[in-house]
GROMACS .gro file of C-alpha atoms in nm:
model
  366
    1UNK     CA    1   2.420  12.556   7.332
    2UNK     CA    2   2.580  12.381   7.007
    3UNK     CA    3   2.573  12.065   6.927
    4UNK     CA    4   2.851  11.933   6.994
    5UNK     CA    5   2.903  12.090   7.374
    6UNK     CA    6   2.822  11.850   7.654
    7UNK     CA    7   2.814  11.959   8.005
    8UNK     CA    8   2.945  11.802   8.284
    9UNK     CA    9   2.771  11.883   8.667
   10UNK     CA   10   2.870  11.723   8.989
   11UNK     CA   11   2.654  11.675   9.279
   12UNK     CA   12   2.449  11.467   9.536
   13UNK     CA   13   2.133  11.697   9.540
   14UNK     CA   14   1.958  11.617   9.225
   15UNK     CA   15   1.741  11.918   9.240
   16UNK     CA   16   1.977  12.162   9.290
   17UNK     CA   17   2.231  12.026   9.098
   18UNK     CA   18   2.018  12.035   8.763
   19UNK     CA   19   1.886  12.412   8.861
   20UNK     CA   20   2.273  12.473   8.843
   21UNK     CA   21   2.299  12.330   8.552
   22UNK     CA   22   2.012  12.490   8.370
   23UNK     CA   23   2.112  12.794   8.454
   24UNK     CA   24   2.446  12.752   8.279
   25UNK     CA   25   2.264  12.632   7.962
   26UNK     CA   26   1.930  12.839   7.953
   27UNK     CA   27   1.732  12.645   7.802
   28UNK     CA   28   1.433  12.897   7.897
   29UNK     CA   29   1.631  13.095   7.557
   30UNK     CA   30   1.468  12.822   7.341
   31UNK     CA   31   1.117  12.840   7.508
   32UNK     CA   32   0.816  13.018   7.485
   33UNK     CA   33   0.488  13.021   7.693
   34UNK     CA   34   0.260  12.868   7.440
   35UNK     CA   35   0.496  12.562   7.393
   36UNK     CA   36   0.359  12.208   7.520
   37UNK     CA   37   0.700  12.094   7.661
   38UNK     CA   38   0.745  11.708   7.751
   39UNK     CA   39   0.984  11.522   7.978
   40UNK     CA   40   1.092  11.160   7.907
   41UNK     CA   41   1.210  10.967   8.243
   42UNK     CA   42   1.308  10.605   8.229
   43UNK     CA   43   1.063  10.467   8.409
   44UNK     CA   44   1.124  10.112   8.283
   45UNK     CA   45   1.039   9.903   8.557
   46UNK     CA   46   0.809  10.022   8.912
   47UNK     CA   47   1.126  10.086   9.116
   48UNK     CA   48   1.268  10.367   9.278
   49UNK     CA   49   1.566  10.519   9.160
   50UNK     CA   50   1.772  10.447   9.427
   51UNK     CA   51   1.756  10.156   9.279
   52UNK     CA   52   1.960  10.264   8.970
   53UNK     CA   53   1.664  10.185   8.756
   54UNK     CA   54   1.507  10.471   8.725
   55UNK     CA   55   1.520  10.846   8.641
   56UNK     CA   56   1.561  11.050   8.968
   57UNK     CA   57   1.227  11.248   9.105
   58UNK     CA   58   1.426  11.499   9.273
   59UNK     CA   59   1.598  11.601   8.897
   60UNK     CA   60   1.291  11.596   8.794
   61UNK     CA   61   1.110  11.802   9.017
   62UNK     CA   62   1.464  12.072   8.999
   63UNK     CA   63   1.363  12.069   8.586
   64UNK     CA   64   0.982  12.146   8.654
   65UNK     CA   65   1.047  12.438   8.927
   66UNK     CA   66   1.320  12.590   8.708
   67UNK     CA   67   1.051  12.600   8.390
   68UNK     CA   68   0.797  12.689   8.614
   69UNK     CA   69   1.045  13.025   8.771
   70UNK     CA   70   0.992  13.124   8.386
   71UNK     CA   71   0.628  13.051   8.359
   72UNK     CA   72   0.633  12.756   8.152
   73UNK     CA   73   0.363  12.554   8.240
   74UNK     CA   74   0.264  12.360   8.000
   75UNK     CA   75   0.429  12.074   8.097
   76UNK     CA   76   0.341  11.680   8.053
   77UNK     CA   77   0.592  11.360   8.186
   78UNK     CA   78   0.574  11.090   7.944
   79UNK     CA   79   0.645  10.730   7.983
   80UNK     CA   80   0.584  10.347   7.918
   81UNK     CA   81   0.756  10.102   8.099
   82UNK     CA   82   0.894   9.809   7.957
   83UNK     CA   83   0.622   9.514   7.800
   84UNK     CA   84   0.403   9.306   8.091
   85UNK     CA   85   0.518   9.656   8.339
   86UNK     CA   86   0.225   9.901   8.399
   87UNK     CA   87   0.358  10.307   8.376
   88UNK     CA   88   0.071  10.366   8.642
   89UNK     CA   89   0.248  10.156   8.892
   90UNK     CA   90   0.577  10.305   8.792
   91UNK     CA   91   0.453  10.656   8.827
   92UNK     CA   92   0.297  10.595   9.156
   93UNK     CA   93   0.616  10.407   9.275
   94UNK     CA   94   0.817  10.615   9.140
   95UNK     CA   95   0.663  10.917   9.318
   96UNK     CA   96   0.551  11.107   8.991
   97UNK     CA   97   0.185  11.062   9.134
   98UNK     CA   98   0.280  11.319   9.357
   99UNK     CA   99   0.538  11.534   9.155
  100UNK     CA  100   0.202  11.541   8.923
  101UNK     CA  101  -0.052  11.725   9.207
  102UNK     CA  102   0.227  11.929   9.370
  103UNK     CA  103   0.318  12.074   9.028
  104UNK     CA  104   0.018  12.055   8.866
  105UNK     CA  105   0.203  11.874   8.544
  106UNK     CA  106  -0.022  11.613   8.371
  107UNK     CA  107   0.133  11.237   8.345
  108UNK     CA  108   0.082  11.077   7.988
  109UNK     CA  109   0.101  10.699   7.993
  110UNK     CA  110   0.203  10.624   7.608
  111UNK     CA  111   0.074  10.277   7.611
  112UNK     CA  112  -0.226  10.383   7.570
  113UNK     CA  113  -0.118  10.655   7.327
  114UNK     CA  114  -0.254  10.587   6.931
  115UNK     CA  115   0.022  10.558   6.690
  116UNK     CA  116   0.161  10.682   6.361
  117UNK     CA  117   0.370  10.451   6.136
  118UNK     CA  118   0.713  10.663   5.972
  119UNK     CA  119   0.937  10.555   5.700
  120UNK     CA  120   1.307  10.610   5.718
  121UNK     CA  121   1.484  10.478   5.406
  122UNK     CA  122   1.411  10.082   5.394
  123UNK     CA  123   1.319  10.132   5.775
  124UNK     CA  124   0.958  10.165   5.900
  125UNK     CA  125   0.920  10.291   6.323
  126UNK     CA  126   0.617  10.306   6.473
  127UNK     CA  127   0.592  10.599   6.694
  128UNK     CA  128   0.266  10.709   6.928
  129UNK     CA  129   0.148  11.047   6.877
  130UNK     CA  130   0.205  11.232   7.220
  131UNK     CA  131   0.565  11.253   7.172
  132UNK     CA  132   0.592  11.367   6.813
  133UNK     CA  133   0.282  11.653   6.927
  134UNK     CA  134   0.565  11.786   7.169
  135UNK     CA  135   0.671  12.157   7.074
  136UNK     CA  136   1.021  12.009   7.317
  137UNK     CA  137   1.091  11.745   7.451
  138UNK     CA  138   1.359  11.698   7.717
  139UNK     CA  139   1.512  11.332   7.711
  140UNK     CA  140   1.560  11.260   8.092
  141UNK     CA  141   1.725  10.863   8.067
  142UNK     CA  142   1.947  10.697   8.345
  143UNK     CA  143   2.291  10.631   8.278
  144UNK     CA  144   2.287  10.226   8.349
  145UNK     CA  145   2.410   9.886   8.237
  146UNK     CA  146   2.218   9.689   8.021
  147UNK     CA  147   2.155   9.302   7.922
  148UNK     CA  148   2.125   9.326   7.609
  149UNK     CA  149   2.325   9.639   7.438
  150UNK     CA  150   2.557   9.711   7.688
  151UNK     CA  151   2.443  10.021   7.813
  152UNK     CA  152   2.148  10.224   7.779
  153UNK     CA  153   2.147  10.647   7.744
  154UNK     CA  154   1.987  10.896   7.546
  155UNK     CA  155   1.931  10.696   7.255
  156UNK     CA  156   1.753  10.339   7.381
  157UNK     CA  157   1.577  10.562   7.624
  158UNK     CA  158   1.285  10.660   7.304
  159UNK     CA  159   1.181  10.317   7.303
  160UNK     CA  160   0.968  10.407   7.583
  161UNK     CA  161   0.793  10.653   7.298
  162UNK     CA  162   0.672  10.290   7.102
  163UNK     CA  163   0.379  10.091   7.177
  164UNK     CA  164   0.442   9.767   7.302
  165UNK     CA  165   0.382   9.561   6.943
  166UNK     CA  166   0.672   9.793   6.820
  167UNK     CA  167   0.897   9.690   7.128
  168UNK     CA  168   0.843   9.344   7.093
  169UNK     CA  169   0.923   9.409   6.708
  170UNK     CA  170   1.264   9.614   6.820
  171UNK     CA  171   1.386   9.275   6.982
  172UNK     CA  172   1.328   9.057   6.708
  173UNK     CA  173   1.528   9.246   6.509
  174UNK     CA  174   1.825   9.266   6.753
  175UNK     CA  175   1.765   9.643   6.885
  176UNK     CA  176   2.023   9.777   6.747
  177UNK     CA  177   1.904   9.933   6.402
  178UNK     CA  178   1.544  10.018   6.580
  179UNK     CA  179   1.667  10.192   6.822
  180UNK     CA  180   1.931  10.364   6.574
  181UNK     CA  181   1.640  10.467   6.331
  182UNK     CA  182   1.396  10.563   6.610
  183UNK     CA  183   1.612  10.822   6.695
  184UNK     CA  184   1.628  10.957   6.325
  185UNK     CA  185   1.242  11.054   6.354
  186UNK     CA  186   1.167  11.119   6.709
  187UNK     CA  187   1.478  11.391   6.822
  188UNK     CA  188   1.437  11.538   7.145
  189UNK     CA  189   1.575  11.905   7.199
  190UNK     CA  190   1.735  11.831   7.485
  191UNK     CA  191   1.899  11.563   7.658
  192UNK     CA  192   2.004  11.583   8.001
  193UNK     CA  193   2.113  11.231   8.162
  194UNK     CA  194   2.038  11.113   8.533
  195UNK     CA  195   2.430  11.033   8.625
  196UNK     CA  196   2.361  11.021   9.007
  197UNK     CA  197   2.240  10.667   9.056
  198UNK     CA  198   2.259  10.375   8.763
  199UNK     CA  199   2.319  10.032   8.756
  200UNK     CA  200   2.637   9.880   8.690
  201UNK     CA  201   2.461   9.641   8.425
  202UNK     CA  202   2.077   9.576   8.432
  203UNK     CA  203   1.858   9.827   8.328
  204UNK     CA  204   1.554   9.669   8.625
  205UNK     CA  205   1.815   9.795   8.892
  206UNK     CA  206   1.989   9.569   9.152
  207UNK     CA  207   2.334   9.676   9.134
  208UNK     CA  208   2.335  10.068   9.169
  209UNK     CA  209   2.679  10.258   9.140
  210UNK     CA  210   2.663  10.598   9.289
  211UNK     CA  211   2.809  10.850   8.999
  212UNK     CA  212   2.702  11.193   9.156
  213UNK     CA  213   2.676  11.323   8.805
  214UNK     CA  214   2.421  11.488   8.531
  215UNK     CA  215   2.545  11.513   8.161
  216UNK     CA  216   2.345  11.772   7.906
  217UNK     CA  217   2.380  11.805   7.566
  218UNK     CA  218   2.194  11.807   7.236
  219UNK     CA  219   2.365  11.528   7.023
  220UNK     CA  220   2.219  11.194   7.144
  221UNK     CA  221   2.523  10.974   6.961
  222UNK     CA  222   2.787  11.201   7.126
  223UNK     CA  223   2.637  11.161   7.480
  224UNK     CA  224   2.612  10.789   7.432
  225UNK     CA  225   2.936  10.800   7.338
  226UNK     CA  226   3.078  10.967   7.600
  227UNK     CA  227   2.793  10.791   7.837
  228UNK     CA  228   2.947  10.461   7.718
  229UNK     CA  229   3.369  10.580   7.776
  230UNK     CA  230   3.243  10.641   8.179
  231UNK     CA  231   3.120  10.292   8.223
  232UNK     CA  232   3.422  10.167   8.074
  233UNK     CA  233   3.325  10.088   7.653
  234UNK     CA  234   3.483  10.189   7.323
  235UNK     CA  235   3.182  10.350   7.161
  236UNK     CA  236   3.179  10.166   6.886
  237UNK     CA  237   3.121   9.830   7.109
  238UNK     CA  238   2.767   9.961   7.080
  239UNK     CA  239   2.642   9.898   6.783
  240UNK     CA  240   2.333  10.113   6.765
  241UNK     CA  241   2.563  10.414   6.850
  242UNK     CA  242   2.809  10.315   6.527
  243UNK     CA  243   2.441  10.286   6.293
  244UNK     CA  244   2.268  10.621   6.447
  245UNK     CA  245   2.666  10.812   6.349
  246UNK     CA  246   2.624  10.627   5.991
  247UNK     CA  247   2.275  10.722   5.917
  248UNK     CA  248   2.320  11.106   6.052
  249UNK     CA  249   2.172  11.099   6.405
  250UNK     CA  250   2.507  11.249   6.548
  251UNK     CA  251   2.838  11.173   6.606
  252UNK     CA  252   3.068  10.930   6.810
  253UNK     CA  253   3.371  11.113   6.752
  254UNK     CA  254   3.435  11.233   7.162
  255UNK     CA  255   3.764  11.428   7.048
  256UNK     CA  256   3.515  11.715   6.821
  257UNK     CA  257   3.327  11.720   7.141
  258UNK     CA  258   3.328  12.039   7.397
  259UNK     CA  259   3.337  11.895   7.714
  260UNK     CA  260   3.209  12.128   7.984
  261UNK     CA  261   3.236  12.054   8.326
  262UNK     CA  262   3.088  12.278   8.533
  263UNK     CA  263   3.216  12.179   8.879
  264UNK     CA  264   3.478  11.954   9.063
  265UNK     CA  265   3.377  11.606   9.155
  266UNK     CA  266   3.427  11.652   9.574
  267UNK     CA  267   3.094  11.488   9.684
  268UNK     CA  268   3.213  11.229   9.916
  269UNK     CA  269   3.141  10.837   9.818
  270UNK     CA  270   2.813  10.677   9.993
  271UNK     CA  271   2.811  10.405  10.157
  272UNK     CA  272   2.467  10.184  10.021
  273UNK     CA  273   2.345   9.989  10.283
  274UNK     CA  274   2.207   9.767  10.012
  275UNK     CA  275   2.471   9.829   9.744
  276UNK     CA  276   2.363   9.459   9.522
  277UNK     CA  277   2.595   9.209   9.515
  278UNK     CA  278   2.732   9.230   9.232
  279UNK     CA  279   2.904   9.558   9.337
  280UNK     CA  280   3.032   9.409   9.702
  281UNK     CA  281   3.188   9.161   9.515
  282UNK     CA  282   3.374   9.442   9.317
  283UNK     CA  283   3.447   9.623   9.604
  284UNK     CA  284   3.641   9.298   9.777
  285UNK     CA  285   3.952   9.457   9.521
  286UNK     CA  286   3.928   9.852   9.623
  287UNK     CA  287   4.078   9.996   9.929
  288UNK     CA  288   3.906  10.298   9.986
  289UNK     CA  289   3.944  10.642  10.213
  290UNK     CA  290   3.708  10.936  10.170
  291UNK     CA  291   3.645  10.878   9.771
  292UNK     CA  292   3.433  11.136   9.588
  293UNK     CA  293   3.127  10.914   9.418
  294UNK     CA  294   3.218  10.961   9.015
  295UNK     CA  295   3.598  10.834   9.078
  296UNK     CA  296   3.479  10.561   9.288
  297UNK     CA  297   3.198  10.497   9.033
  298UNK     CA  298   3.371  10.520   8.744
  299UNK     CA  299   3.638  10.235   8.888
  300UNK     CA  300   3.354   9.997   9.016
  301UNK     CA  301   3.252  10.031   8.613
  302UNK     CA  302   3.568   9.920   8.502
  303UNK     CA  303   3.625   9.635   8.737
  304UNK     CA  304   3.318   9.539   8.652
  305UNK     CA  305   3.458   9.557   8.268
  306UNK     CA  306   3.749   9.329   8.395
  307UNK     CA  307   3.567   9.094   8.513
  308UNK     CA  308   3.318   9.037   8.219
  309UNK     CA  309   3.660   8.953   8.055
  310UNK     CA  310   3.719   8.735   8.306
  311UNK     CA  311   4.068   8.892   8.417
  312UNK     CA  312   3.965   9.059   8.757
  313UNK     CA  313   4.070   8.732   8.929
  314UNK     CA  314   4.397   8.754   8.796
  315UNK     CA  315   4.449   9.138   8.968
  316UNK     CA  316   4.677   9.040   9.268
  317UNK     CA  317   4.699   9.379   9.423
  318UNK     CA  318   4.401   9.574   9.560
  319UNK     CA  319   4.340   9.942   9.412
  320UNK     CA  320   4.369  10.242   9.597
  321UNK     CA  321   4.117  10.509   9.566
  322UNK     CA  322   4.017  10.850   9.761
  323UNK     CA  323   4.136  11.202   9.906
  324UNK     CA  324   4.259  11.010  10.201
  325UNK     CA  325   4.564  10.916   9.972
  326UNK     CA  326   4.645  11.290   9.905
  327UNK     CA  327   5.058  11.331   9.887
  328UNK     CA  328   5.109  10.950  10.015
  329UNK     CA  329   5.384  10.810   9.848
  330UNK     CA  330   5.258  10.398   9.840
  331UNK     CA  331   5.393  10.143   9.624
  332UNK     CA  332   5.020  10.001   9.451
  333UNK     CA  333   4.797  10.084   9.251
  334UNK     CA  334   4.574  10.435   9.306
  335UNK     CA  335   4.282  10.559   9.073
  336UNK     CA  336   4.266  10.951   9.048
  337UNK     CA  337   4.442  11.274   9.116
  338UNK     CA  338   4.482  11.249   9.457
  339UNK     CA  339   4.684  10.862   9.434
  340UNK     CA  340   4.919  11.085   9.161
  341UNK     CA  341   5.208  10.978   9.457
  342UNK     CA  342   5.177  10.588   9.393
  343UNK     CA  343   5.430  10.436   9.183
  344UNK     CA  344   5.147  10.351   8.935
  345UNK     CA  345   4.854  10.549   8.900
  346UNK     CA  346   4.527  10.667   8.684
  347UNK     CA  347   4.510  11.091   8.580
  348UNK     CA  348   4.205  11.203   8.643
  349UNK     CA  349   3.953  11.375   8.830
  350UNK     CA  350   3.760  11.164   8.807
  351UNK     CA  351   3.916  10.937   8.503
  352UNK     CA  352   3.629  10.778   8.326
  353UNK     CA  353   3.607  10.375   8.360
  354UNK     CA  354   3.731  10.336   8.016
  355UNK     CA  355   4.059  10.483   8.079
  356UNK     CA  356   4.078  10.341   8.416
  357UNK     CA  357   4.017   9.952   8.235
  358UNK     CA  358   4.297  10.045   7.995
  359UNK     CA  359   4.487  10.121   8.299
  360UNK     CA  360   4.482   9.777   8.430
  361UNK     CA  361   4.435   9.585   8.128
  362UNK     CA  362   4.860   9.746   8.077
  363UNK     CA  363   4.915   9.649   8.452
  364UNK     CA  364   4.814   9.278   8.405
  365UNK     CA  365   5.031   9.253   8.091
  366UNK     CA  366   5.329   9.340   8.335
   0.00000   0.00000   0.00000
């Protein structure tokens, strides 16, 4: 796997769909028995992740069978939860209690971790010991929304590798460069995202968008860039993705990256029954037939870019989205491959949200 390939896997069964996935990549090439391997969930907050907070247990449970097929064991799931959360309760919520006894995996709760202080240029990060004792470590973060930097991916997702005095630090100083230089100690050597369920734009969950998706790939700046182009962002809106390119974490630059996708997006959309309101309110301008979850994802993202901007009130027609559409000739507005018939309509299958915003951000100009 190079460094600048990203791979691309549709699905609805988390387990199976990262088995798929590692097969493709074979990681098990990189291994060897005596390794102590770690995986890094985001388990900020003691919520399931059908809430879109968290990093899906059945991913993670596909991730520990497929080392375990290889005989890999030595395996440990590391983790603290944001400041005033406890990573117990978020482990036990969570269902990694459980994942922990069936596999026989040990959980590592990092706030209780001791620390090491590192230097970076003018920059000092302070770092608990677990994760830099890893032989590999597998970054496992949620593709979401957040308050603060606009999204959080592979990079923001090492602050849970930080005692709590350093995240309290990180926000005083904006995020941005911490999380930037954090990244230029601590590097994971893989990162494989958790595309299936995020929020639209909270990292505590509330608002979850159904993606059907998980994204792998060993450049942290090029998979937030291309994290933050699905849910609708220039990468270089996010500032700690412009410092971690200028200080040599990776690169931003999507059109040097090998995009891989591995499968079709044909999972059909689901229906939350408790979908946050945010998203219902989104859904008030889509008319929808038989959508596949990333297209109708990705467009919920950009809507939900429109109306940060304060311009989805000002969309007088509602969007068409879904295989139901297929060769329908309709005078609207369709998102996707299978709307190609419409007088105006989006490529893609599925388009990401940031082409999709462009998309309408031309339309409202009309």
């Amino acid at each position: 796997m190079n460094k600048n390939d990203i791979y691309v896997i549709y699905g609805s069964n988390g387990k199976e769909t990262v088995k798929n996935l590692l097969k493709t990549i074979k990681i098990e090439n990189e291994l060897n028995k005596d390794m102590l391997i770690g995986l890094k969930p985001n388990l900020v907050v003691a919520k399931v992740p059908e809430s879109g907070a968290t990093t899906s247990t059945d991913m993670i449970c596909g991730i520990i069978e497929y080392l375990k097929d290889f005989g890999f064991n030595n395996i440990v799931i590391l983790e603290s939860s944001w400041i005033g959360e406890s990573t117990k309760k978020a482990f036990k919520v969570c269902g990694y209690d459980k994942i922990s006894k069936k596999y026989n995996v040990s959980l590592f709760d990092n706030k209780e971790d001791s620390f090491h202080i590192y230097n970076v240029d003018d920059f000092s990060v302070s770092i608990c010991d677990k994760p830099m004792s890893l032989n590999y470590l597998i970054n496992l973060p949620v593709l979401k929304g957040h308050c603060q930097t606009r999204i959080t991916c592979a990079l923001k997702n090492m602050k849970g590798c930080i005692p709590d005095k350093e995240k309290r630090r990180f926000h005083s100083l904006g995020l941005h460069k911490p999380i930037a230089y954090l990244n230029k100690i601590l590097k994971p050597s893989l990162h494989i995202v958790d595309g299936l369920i995020g929020d639209l734009d909270f990292e505590e969950g509330g608002n979850p968008v159904e993606m059907n998706r998980i994204i792998a790939g060993k450049d942290p700046v090029l998979i937030d860039s291309y994290a933050a182009e699905l849910m609708g962002y220039n990468p270089y809106d996010i500032e700690y993705i412009k410092i971690a390119e200028s200080i040599g974490v990776g690169s931003a630059v999507l059109q040097k990256a090998n995009i891989i996708e591995l499968n079709s997006d044909d999972i059909a959309q689901t229906h939350f029954t408790n979908p946050g309101r945010k998203v219902q309110h989104l859904s008030k301008w889509v008319v929808e037939n038989n959508s596949c979850s990333a297209c109708y994802g990705s467009l919920i993202h950009a809507l939900g870019r429109l109306d940060e901007q304060g311009l989805l009130k000002y969309l007088e027609k509602r969007i068409y989205i879904g295989q139901g559409f297929k060769e329908k000739e309709i005078d609207g507005i369709g998102i996707g491959m299978c709307t190609r018939n419409f007088t105006h309509s989006v490529n893609g299958c599925p388009p990401k949200a940031k082409d999709i915003l462009n998309f309408l951000m031309q339309q409202l100009k009309r």
